[in-house]
Amino acid sequence: MPRNPNKVFASISPAEFFYRNRQMAGFGNPTQAVYSTVRELIENSLDSCEDARKRPEITVEIDESPSGVVTITVSDNGEGIPHAHVADSFGRVLYGSKYLSRQRRGTFGLGVTMAVLYGQITTETPVMIYTCTENEEAGRTYELLIDVEKNRPIIVSSNSVNRNKVGTSVRISMKGAVARAYDRVVDYLRLTSISTPHSYIELVRDGEQEFSIHPSCDTLPTPPALAKPHPHAADMELLRRLIKKRAQSSLQEFLQKSFQQVGRVTSSKIVEFLAMDPQREVGDFERSDINRLSTALQNFNGLGCPTIDSLSPIGEKPFMNAVLETYDAVDAGYAQKGPSEWGGHPFIVEGVIAIGGRLRKAKLPALFRFTNRVPLLYDASEDVMTKTLNEVDWSRYGLAKSREVGLFVHFCSTRVPYKAAGKQSVATEEKIESHLALLYKELGRCLRRMTKKKKKRAQRLKEAKGYSRQLSLIAELGAELSEEDEVPPVRSLVEQLFEVDLDV
Amino acid sequence: MSEFDDAQKALKNLGKQILDSLREGEFPTLELPDRTTGNIVFDKTKGQFVLGDSRITRDSKNIKHIKSFSQLMWVAAFAKKLLSAQRTSSLRDLYYSSEGEGINFSSQSESDRIVADLESLTGMAREDFGIFPEEHSSIYGRVTMEYTVPGYEGREVDLTISPDGLPVGPALMTAEPLETEAELILALESGGMFSRLIETRAWEKFNAVLVQLGGQPPRSTRRLMKRLHETLGLPLYIFTDGDPWGLHIARVIICGSASSAHIRGLTIPEAHWIGVTASDIVNYDLSTESMTDADMKRLDELKRDVRYADSKWQAYIDDFKDLRKKAEQQAFSRHGMDYVVDVYLPDKIA
């Protein structure tokens, strides 16, 4: 007879719980472990560079020893981690700086700790960290282990080093399978260069540089602003945390100061709706009061939409250019839907549809998913983006026959409804689904236009080539008539007239 | 010979003009007289069709023009080859020669039209470039000509050398008339009448050079007749069937056709049409057929045609319209084999 799982959860530490359920976090097998470790470290690095307002320069090193130990090192030029936070950031599950309402790559503060934990269990080696912030004279190195039962870091060593390069470098050794994970890692890096087109990414394997991806976009994106939560997002956990911050506030003041879209008028209405005393201190709220408040806020009508300056869509030009460059695509179109909100969290869906180049031929567009600028490579079939894609009749948009079409979809939100802690697929939320459907239809129309344009261009090239033959003939015959040996070239005239490149 | 040199020069200039444009990085253009009906006018003093002032530009930049542009260049280069090799070609031959040259004439009428473009561009006749139509008419009579074509230079030919008459080809067309004992040229619509007049020695009786037109005569024949008319001073009499088509054969020889409005030196304004007229049909009591609808329609067309504005020609048409009958040249046969020679022609030529 299985015992109540809540009781199990209550009796073990979060670290232990996640270790036991590591497949949830994407560490189910040695292949996934390599991929997930690279991924978690890169996400942290990119977020850190974003905070530092720097163009990310990231090096990924993967070394495999003959005994099957894989060492993964990811170095960045981000803001570094203040020394006081290093141990907890890497050694404690659910610790981190990401419990804020704005678009981030990481969410739970779980991934990196999971990687550290996995390395520790499989190879009994600590994670090695070098970090240095702007404010420090010198960097430090750390060796950390995790006390699984107590969910706390064990500092094996901590030394000041004679180096002050700002940024962080993390090295994790684990039993892993590089050969099988390698292609996924490469795909991940390439797709990351699309969703973070202003980054420089380098991959080194066993000491040799495999490739480097240069930025396809010159400008840094505007950083997403911190926003107060929207009342619709006020679940029990959030309310409890907000109340803790403003325990002395009156209910009305609390509402106005803690939430966006809530002013004097709206807060009065909410209080009236709740039939509570507006002057009551929120610190005195019982669990049942918080529950009532939560239900009321989540269901209160007539609130404005959440602000979107807390979001960072990739944007039309950077997104399109990155896709065109990465896949050598012939043409691309862009569309964006939203802003809208799901459960109080603002979101935008944007997408690029591209044709030709190195894209695979298929009857459905090859789908590339991104959430908050992170590419998703696993569990595609469970994703709402896939589900919605399959519901569109692509033959209507000129995909009756198999063609080279890629669909790159970016969902960005202050919170992504992932299906599992592995963060590989987005759950079906009605509003997200309906916006995706609209997005796909617009991209479908883009596809139709591009197809027409491509046909027209092919037609034009054909015309240009036919014309070129005639004009060349005129030149040759002209030379024959005037008894000259040298036939003047006509190519530039033709290219200028047709605005085409005759070499294509 | 100067026409030959002129033609060579014209072609060379055309080539230079094209290369100059291309070297300047410009799209070559050609300007040529507009040959569309709107620009064909009847010059009353010259008594023939001429082209008006309107000109068209063929621009290689225009995708719609490029094909006919390159075709024109090809025809010019083809002509250059003919001239350098001192050869001639028929229009049909030219059409077939274009195969595999990237030119793609859709039909011979297209290549014929491009040849006419070369004519109007250079102001010279296709014959000057060695290009001839394939249909041949024939000539017979006491004229001595001297060939100028390669291999025959200086050789003389008496046009009575064959009892079938000599075909009017490129060689005869470019030959120089030296001398004649004839006093007139008699052009005949049908081959039958031509043979009859040779056999019956009517040419001797009328002292005539006989020309078989074979329906609407080719330009080379018209040029040869004009040449004989002008250099030897022989008057031209035209004897055709008694119907609107015969009437028009004569009128075209006299004052030209719209399709040759860009060419000078073809018309013979002083030529005489000697019938068969509508009144001849009545006067000589000829075998007749009724006019068809097509005949009547053609008469209406001719009546409106500027070339028939003259009252004499209007009368010819009106007579046919009233009579509603037509007769071939052969219709005189009902009065006996020699009637046309003994009675009709002396009446008309006198």
Coordinates of C-alpha atoms in Angstrom, one line a residue, chain B:
Chain B
M1 CA 28.6 47.6 -107.4
S2 CA 27.3 50.3 -105.1
E3 CA 24.2 48.7 -103.7
F4 CA 26.3 45.9 -102.5
D5 CA 28.7 48.3 -100.8
D6 CA 25.9 50.3 -99.3
A7 CA 24.4 47.2 -97.9
Q8 CA 27.7 46.1 -96.3
K9 CA 28.1 49.5 -94.8
A10 CA 24.6 49.7 -93.4
L11 CA 25.1 46.4 -91.7
K12 CA 28.5 47.4 -90.3
N13 CA 27.0 50.6 -88.9
L14 CA 24.2 48.7 -87.3
G15 CA 26.8 46.5 -85.5
K16 CA 28.9 49.5 -84.4
Q17 CA 25.8 51.3 -83.0
I18 CA 24.9 48.2 -80.9
L19 CA 28.5 47.8 -79.6
D20 CA 28.8 51.5 -78.8
S21 CA 25.7 51.4 -76.6
L22 CA 26.8 48.2 -74.8
R23 CA 30.2 49.6 -74.1
E24 CA 28.6 52.7 -72.6
G25 CA 26.7 50.4 -70.3
E26 CA 23.5 51.4 -72.1
F27 CA 20.7 49.2 -73.5
P28 CA 20.9 49.4 -77.3
T29 CA 17.9 50.9 -79.1
L30 CA 17.0 50.9 -82.8
E31 CA 14.7 53.5 -84.4
L32 CA 12.8 52.5 -87.5
P33 CA 9.9 53.8 -89.5
D34 CA 6.5 52.7 -88.2
R35 CA 5.0 50.3 -90.8
T36 CA 1.6 50.0 -89.1
T37 CA -1.4 51.0 -91.2
G38 CA -1.8 54.3 -89.3
N39 CA 1.5 55.4 -90.8
I40 CA 1.0 54.2 -94.3
V41 CA -0.1 57.1 -96.5
F42 CA -0.8 57.4 -100.2
D43 CA 1.5 60.0 -101.8
K44 CA -0.6 61.4 -104.6
T45 CA 2.3 63.1 -106.4
K46 CA 4.4 59.9 -106.3
G47 CA 1.2 57.8 -107.0
Q48 CA 2.3 55.2 -104.4
F49 CA 2.1 54.3 -100.8
V50 CA 4.8 55.7 -98.5
L51 CA 5.4 55.7 -94.8
G52 CA 4.5 58.8 -92.8
D53 CA 6.8 60.4 -90.2
S54 CA 6.0 58.2 -87.3
R55 CA 8.9 56.1 -86.1
I56 CA 9.1 53.3 -83.6
T57 CA 11.9 52.6 -81.2
R58 CA 12.9 49.0 -80.6
D59 CA 14.4 49.0 -77.1
S60 CA 16.5 46.1 -75.9
K61 CA 15.6 47.1 -72.3
N62 CA 12.0 46.2 -73.1
I63 CA 11.4 42.5 -72.4
K64 CA 8.7 42.5 -75.1
H65 CA 11.1 43.9 -77.7
I66 CA 14.2 41.8 -76.9
K67 CA 13.2 38.8 -79.0
S68 CA 12.5 40.8 -82.2
F69 CA 15.6 42.8 -81.5
S70 CA 17.8 39.8 -81.5
Q71 CA 16.0 38.4 -84.5
L72 CA 16.6 41.5 -86.4
M73 CA 20.3 41.3 -85.5
W74 CA 20.4 37.7 -86.5
V75 CA 18.8 38.5 -89.9
A76 CA 21.3 41.3 -90.3
A77 CA 24.2 39.0 -89.6
F78 CA 22.7 36.4 -91.9
A79 CA 22.6 39.0 -94.6
K80 CA 26.2 39.9 -93.9
K81 CA 27.2 36.3 -94.4
L82 CA 25.3 36.2 -97.7
L83 CA 26.9 39.4 -98.9
S84 CA 30.5 38.3 -97.9
A85 CA 30.0 35.0 -99.6
Q86 CA 28.2 36.6 -102.5
R87 CA 25.4 34.2 -102.0
T88 CA 21.6 34.5 -102.0
S89 CA 19.0 33.0 -99.9
S90 CA 15.2 32.6 -100.2
L91 CA 13.0 33.8 -97.4
R92 CA 12.1 30.3 -96.7
D93 CA 15.8 29.3 -96.5
L94 CA 16.4 32.1 -94.1
Y95 CA 13.6 30.9 -91.9
Y96 CA 15.0 27.4 -91.8
S97 CA 18.6 28.6 -91.2
S98 CA 17.5 30.2 -88.0
E99 CA 16.9 26.8 -86.4
G100 CA 19.4 26.1 -83.6
E101 CA 20.6 29.7 -83.5
G102 CA 18.6 30.7 -80.4
I103 CA 16.3 32.8 -82.5
N104 CA 13.1 30.8 -82.6
F105 CA 11.0 32.3 -85.3
S106 CA 7.5 31.0 -84.7
S107 CA 6.7 30.9 -88.4
Q108 CA 8.0 32.1 -91.7
S109 CA 5.7 35.0 -91.6
E110 CA 7.6 36.2 -88.5
S111 CA 11.0 35.9 -90.2
D112 CA 9.5 37.6 -93.3
R113 CA 8.4 40.4 -91.0
I114 CA 11.9 40.8 -89.5
V115 CA 13.4 40.9 -92.9
A116 CA 11.0 43.8 -93.6
D117 CA 12.3 45.4 -90.4
L118 CA 15.8 45.2 -91.7
E119 CA 14.6 46.8 -94.9
S120 CA 12.9 49.7 -93.2
L121 CA 15.8 50.1 -90.7
T122 CA 18.4 50.4 -93.5
G123 CA 16.1 51.9 -96.2
M124 CA 17.3 49.1 -98.5
A125 CA 15.4 46.2 -100.1
R126 CA 15.9 42.7 -99.0
E127 CA 17.2 41.8 -102.4
D128 CA 20.1 44.2 -101.8
F129 CA 21.1 41.9 -99.0
G130 CA 20.7 38.8 -101.1
I131 CA 17.4 37.7 -99.8
F132 CA 14.7 36.7 -102.2
P133 CA 11.2 35.3 -102.1
E134 CA 10.9 31.7 -103.4
E135 CA 8.1 32.1 -105.8
H136 CA 9.5 32.7 -109.3
S137 CA 7.9 34.4 -112.2
S138 CA 9.3 34.0 -115.6
I139 CA 10.4 36.2 -118.5
Y140 CA 10.8 35.7 -122.2
G141 CA 11.8 38.1 -124.9
R142 CA 14.4 39.6 -127.1
V143 CA 16.6 41.2 -124.4
T144 CA 20.2 40.6 -123.7
M145 CA 21.3 40.8 -120.1
E146 CA 24.7 40.5 -118.5
Y147 CA 25.1 38.6 -115.3
T148 CA 26.9 40.0 -112.3
V149 CA 26.6 37.1 -109.9
P150 CA 29.8 35.3 -108.9
G151 CA 30.8 32.7 -111.5
Y152 CA 28.7 34.3 -114.2
E153 CA 30.2 37.8 -114.2
G154 CA 30.2 39.2 -117.7
R155 CA 28.3 36.3 -119.2
E156 CA 25.4 37.4 -121.4
V157 CA 22.1 35.8 -121.7
D158 CA 19.4 36.2 -124.3
L159 CA 16.0 35.9 -122.7
T160 CA 14.6 33.9 -125.5
I161 CA 17.1 31.1 -124.7
S162 CA 14.5 28.8 -123.3
P163 CA 11.0 28.2 -124.9
D164 CA 9.7 27.9 -121.3
G165 CA 11.0 31.4 -120.5
L166 CA 13.7 32.1 -117.8
P167 CA 12.8 32.1 -114.2
V168 CA 13.3 35.5 -112.6
G169 CA 15.8 34.7 -109.8
P170 CA 18.5 36.6 -108.0
A171 CA 20.9 36.2 -110.8
L172 CA 18.6 37.8 -113.4
M173 CA 17.5 40.4 -111.0
T174 CA 21.0 41.7 -110.5
A175 CA 21.9 41.3 -114.2
E176 CA 22.4 44.4 -116.3
P177 CA 20.1 44.9 -119.3
L178 CA 22.3 45.5 -122.3
E179 CA 20.1 45.8 -125.3
T180 CA 16.8 44.9 -126.7
E181 CA 14.9 44.6 -129.9
A182 CA 11.6 44.6 -128.1
E183 CA 9.3 47.6 -127.9
L184 CA 7.2 46.8 -125.0
I185 CA 6.8 44.6 -121.9
L186 CA 3.6 42.5 -121.7
A187 CA 3.0 41.2 -118.2
L188 CA 0.6 38.3 -117.9
E189 CA -1.2 37.0 -114.8
S190 CA -1.3 33.3 -115.7
G191 CA 1.3 30.8 -116.8
G192 CA -1.2 29.5 -119.4
M193 CA -1.4 32.8 -121.2
F194 CA 2.4 33.2 -121.0
S195 CA 3.0 29.8 -122.7
R196 CA 0.3 30.5 -125.3
L197 CA 2.0 33.8 -126.3
I198 CA 5.4 32.2 -126.6
E199 CA 4.1 29.2 -128.6
T200 CA 2.1 31.4 -131.0
R201 CA 5.1 33.7 -131.4
A202 CA 2.9 36.6 -130.3
W203 CA 6.0 38.1 -128.7
E204 CA 7.4 38.5 -132.3
K205 CA 4.2 40.0 -133.5
F206 CA 4.0 42.6 -130.8
N207 CA 7.7 42.9 -130.3
A208 CA 7.1 42.2 -126.6
V209 CA 9.1 41.0 -123.7
L210 CA 6.7 38.6 -121.9
V211 CA 6.5 38.4 -118.1
Q212 CA 4.6 35.8 -116.3
L213 CA 3.4 37.3 -113.0
G214 CA 2.0 34.2 -111.4
G215 CA -0.7 36.0 -109.5
Q216 CA 0.5 38.9 -107.4
P217 CA 4.1 39.1 -108.6
P218 CA 7.1 39.0 -106.3
R219 CA 9.0 42.2 -105.7
S220 CA 12.0 40.9 -107.7
T221 CA 9.8 40.7 -110.8
R222 CA 8.4 44.1 -110.2
R223 CA 12.0 45.4 -109.8
L224 CA 13.1 43.7 -113.0
M225 CA 10.1 45.1 -115.0
K226 CA 10.8 48.6 -113.6
R227 CA 14.4 48.2 -114.6
L228 CA 13.6 47.2 -118.1
H229 CA 11.1 49.9 -118.3
E230 CA 13.5 52.5 -117.1
T231 CA 16.8 51.5 -118.6
L232 CA 15.5 50.3 -121.9
G233 CA 12.5 52.6 -122.1
L234 CA 10.0 49.9 -122.7
P235 CA 6.3 50.6 -121.9
L236 CA 4.6 48.1 -119.7
Y237 CA 1.2 46.6 -120.4
I238 CA -0.5 44.4 -117.8
F239 CA -3.0 41.7 -118.9
T240 CA -4.9 40.0 -116.0
D241 CA -8.1 38.1 -115.4
G242 CA -11.2 40.1 -115.5
D243 CA -12.0 40.2 -111.8
P244 CA -11.1 42.3 -108.7
W245 CA -8.0 40.3 -108.1
G246 CA -6.6 40.8 -111.5
L247 CA -7.5 44.5 -111.3
H248 CA -5.5 44.7 -108.1
I249 CA -2.4 42.9 -109.5
A250 CA -2.2 45.7 -112.0
R251 CA -2.8 48.4 -109.5
V252 CA -0.1 47.1 -107.1
I253 CA 2.5 47.1 -110.0
I254 CA 1.5 50.6 -110.9
C255 CA 1.3 52.2 -107.4
G256 CA 2.6 49.7 -104.9
S257 CA 1.3 47.9 -101.9
A258 CA 1.0 48.9 -98.3
S259 CA 3.3 46.2 -97.2
S260 CA 6.1 47.6 -99.3
A261 CA 5.5 51.2 -98.4
H262 CA 9.0 51.4 -96.8
I263 CA 10.7 50.4 -100.1
R264 CA 11.4 52.8 -102.9
G265 CA 11.9 51.8 -106.5
L266 CA 9.2 49.2 -107.0
T267 CA 6.3 51.1 -108.6
I268 CA 5.8 51.7 -112.3
P269 CA 3.2 54.6 -112.4
E270 CA 3.2 54.7 -116.2
A271 CA 2.2 51.0 -116.6
H272 CA -1.1 50.3 -118.4
W273 CA -3.8 47.8 -117.4
I274 CA -5.2 46.4 -120.6
G275 CA -7.9 44.2 -119.0
V276 CA -9.8 42.1 -118.9
T277 CA -12.2 44.9 -118.0
A278 CA -15.9 44.5 -117.4
S279 CA -16.6 46.2 -120.7
D280 CA -14.2 43.7 -122.4
I281 CA -16.3 40.9 -121.0
V282 CA -19.4 42.4 -122.7
N283 CA -17.7 43.7 -125.9
Y284 CA -15.8 40.4 -126.7
D285 CA -18.7 38.3 -125.5
L286 CA -16.5 36.2 -123.1
S287 CA -17.4 33.1 -121.2
T288 CA -18.2 34.3 -117.7
E289 CA -18.8 33.2 -114.2
S290 CA -21.0 35.0 -111.7
M291 CA -19.2 37.1 -109.1
T292 CA -19.0 35.4 -105.7
D293 CA -19.7 37.2 -102.4
A294 CA -16.0 37.4 -101.8
D295 CA -15.6 39.0 -105.2
M296 CA -18.2 41.6 -104.5
K297 CA -16.8 42.3 -101.1
R298 CA -13.4 42.8 -102.6
L299 CA -14.8 45.3 -105.1
D300 CA -16.2 47.3 -102.2
E301 CA -12.9 47.2 -100.5
L302 CA -11.1 48.4 -103.6
K303 CA -13.7 51.1 -104.1
R304 CA -12.7 52.6 -100.7
D305 CA -8.9 52.1 -101.4
V306 CA -7.0 55.4 -101.9
R307 CA -5.2 53.8 -104.8
Y308 CA -8.5 53.7 -106.7
A309 CA -9.5 57.3 -106.0
D310 CA -9.0 58.1 -109.7
S311 CA -12.2 58.3 -111.7
K312 CA -10.9 55.9 -114.3
W313 CA -10.3 53.2 -111.7
Q314 CA -13.5 53.9 -109.9
A315 CA -15.3 53.3 -113.2
Y316 CA -13.5 50.0 -113.7
I317 CA -14.8 48.9 -110.3
D318 CA -18.3 50.2 -110.9
D319 CA -18.5 48.3 -114.2
F320 CA -17.7 45.1 -112.5
K321 CA -20.2 45.8 -109.8
D322 CA -22.9 46.4 -112.3
L323 CA -22.0 43.4 -114.4
R324 CA -21.6 41.0 -111.5
K325 CA -19.7 38.7 -113.8
K326 CA -16.0 37.9 -114.2
A327 CA -13.9 36.2 -116.8
E328 CA -10.4 34.7 -116.9
Q329 CA -7.8 35.5 -119.5
Q330 CA -8.5 32.1 -121.0
A331 CA -12.1 33.1 -121.7
F332 CA -11.1 34.3 -125.2
S333 CA -10.6 30.6 -126.2
R334 CA -14.3 30.3 -127.0
H335 CA -13.6 32.3 -130.1
G336 CA -10.7 30.1 -131.2
M337 CA -7.1 29.4 -130.1
D338 CA -5.6 32.5 -131.6
Y339 CA -8.3 35.0 -131.0
V340 CA -6.6 36.7 -128.1
V341 CA -3.5 37.2 -130.2
D342 CA -5.1 38.2 -133.4
V343 CA -8.0 40.3 -132.1
Y344 CA -7.9 41.3 -128.5
L345 CA -4.3 42.2 -127.9
P346 CA -3.9 44.3 -131.0
D347 CA -7.0 46.2 -130.0
K348 CA -5.6 46.9 -126.5
I349 CA -2.0 47.5 -127.2
A350 CA -2.4 49.7 -130.2

